[in-house]
């Protein structure tokens, strides 16, 4: 699999419960990445490669 951080698109949580996502036009896989930071400076970075597929 080949991916680049240049292809990541930001998404903001709506109401703290879901994320609206823009999908690529071409069929293929979608990877997800979350970067979180709380008030105390704790951080979490999680990447799920090929989380799901887009089919034409």
Short mmCIF file of C-alpha atoms in Angstrom, two decimals:
data_model
loop_
_atom_site.label_atom_id
_atom_site.label_comp_id
_atom_site.label_asym_id
_atom_site.label_seq_id
_atom_site.Cartn_x
_atom_site.Cartn_y
_atom_site.Cartn_z
CA UNK A 1 0.00 0.00 0.00
CA UNK A 2 1.18 3.49 -0.77
CA UNK A 3 -0.09 6.70 0.85
CA UNK A 4 1.14 10.15 1.63
CA UNK A 5 0.30 12.69 4.32
CA UNK A 6 -0.33 15.10 1.42
CA UNK A 7 -3.57 13.23 0.72
CA UNK A 8 -4.98 13.52 4.25
CA UNK A 9 -8.05 15.74 4.55
CA UNK A 10 -9.02 17.32 7.88
CA UNK A 11 -12.46 16.63 9.39
CA UNK A 12 -14.02 18.14 12.51
CA UNK A 13 -16.40 16.35 14.85
CA UNK A 14 -20.02 17.52 14.71
CA UNK A 15 -21.58 17.63 18.14
CA UNK A 16 -18.79 15.39 19.42
CA UNK A 17 -20.50 12.36 17.93
CA UNK A 18 -19.69 12.01 14.23
CA UNK A 19 -17.46 13.23 11.41
CA UNK A 20 -18.59 14.33 7.96
CA UNK A 21 -16.12 12.86 5.44
CA UNK A 22 -15.40 13.72 1.81
CA UNK A 23 -14.59 10.59 -0.16
CA UNK A 24 -12.36 10.35 -3.20
CA UNK A 25 -14.05 10.04 -6.58
CA UNK A 26 -12.02 6.98 -7.55
CA UNK A 27 -12.72 3.56 -6.07
CA UNK A 28 -10.20 2.40 -3.52
CA UNK A 29 -9.50 2.21 0.16
CA UNK A 30 -9.90 4.95 2.76
CA UNK A 31 -7.52 5.28 5.69
CA UNK A 32 -8.41 7.16 8.86
CA UNK A 33 -6.13 9.10 11.21
CA UNK A 34 -7.04 10.76 14.51
CA UNK A 35 -4.83 13.23 16.36
CA UNK A 36 -6.14 14.24 19.79
CA UNK A 37 -4.81 16.49 22.54
CA UNK A 38 -6.44 17.29 25.89
CA UNK A 39 -6.08 20.28 28.22
CA UNK A 40 -3.28 18.55 30.15
CA UNK A 41 -1.18 18.10 27.01
CA UNK A 42 -1.81 14.35 26.67
CA UNK A 43 -1.87 13.25 23.05
CA UNK A 44 -3.11 10.33 21.02
CA UNK A 45 -2.38 9.58 17.38
CA UNK A 46 -4.08 6.59 15.76
CA UNK A 47 -4.05 5.54 12.12
CA UNK A 48 -6.25 2.85 10.59
CA UNK A 49 -4.93 1.97 7.16
CA UNK A 50 -7.51 0.68 4.67
CA UNK A 51 -10.35 1.23 7.16
CA UNK A 52 -12.94 0.64 4.43
CA UNK A 53 -13.34 0.47 0.65
CA UNK A 54 -15.06 2.80 -1.80
CA UNK A 55 -16.65 0.93 -4.70
CA UNK A 56 -17.81 2.50 -7.97
#
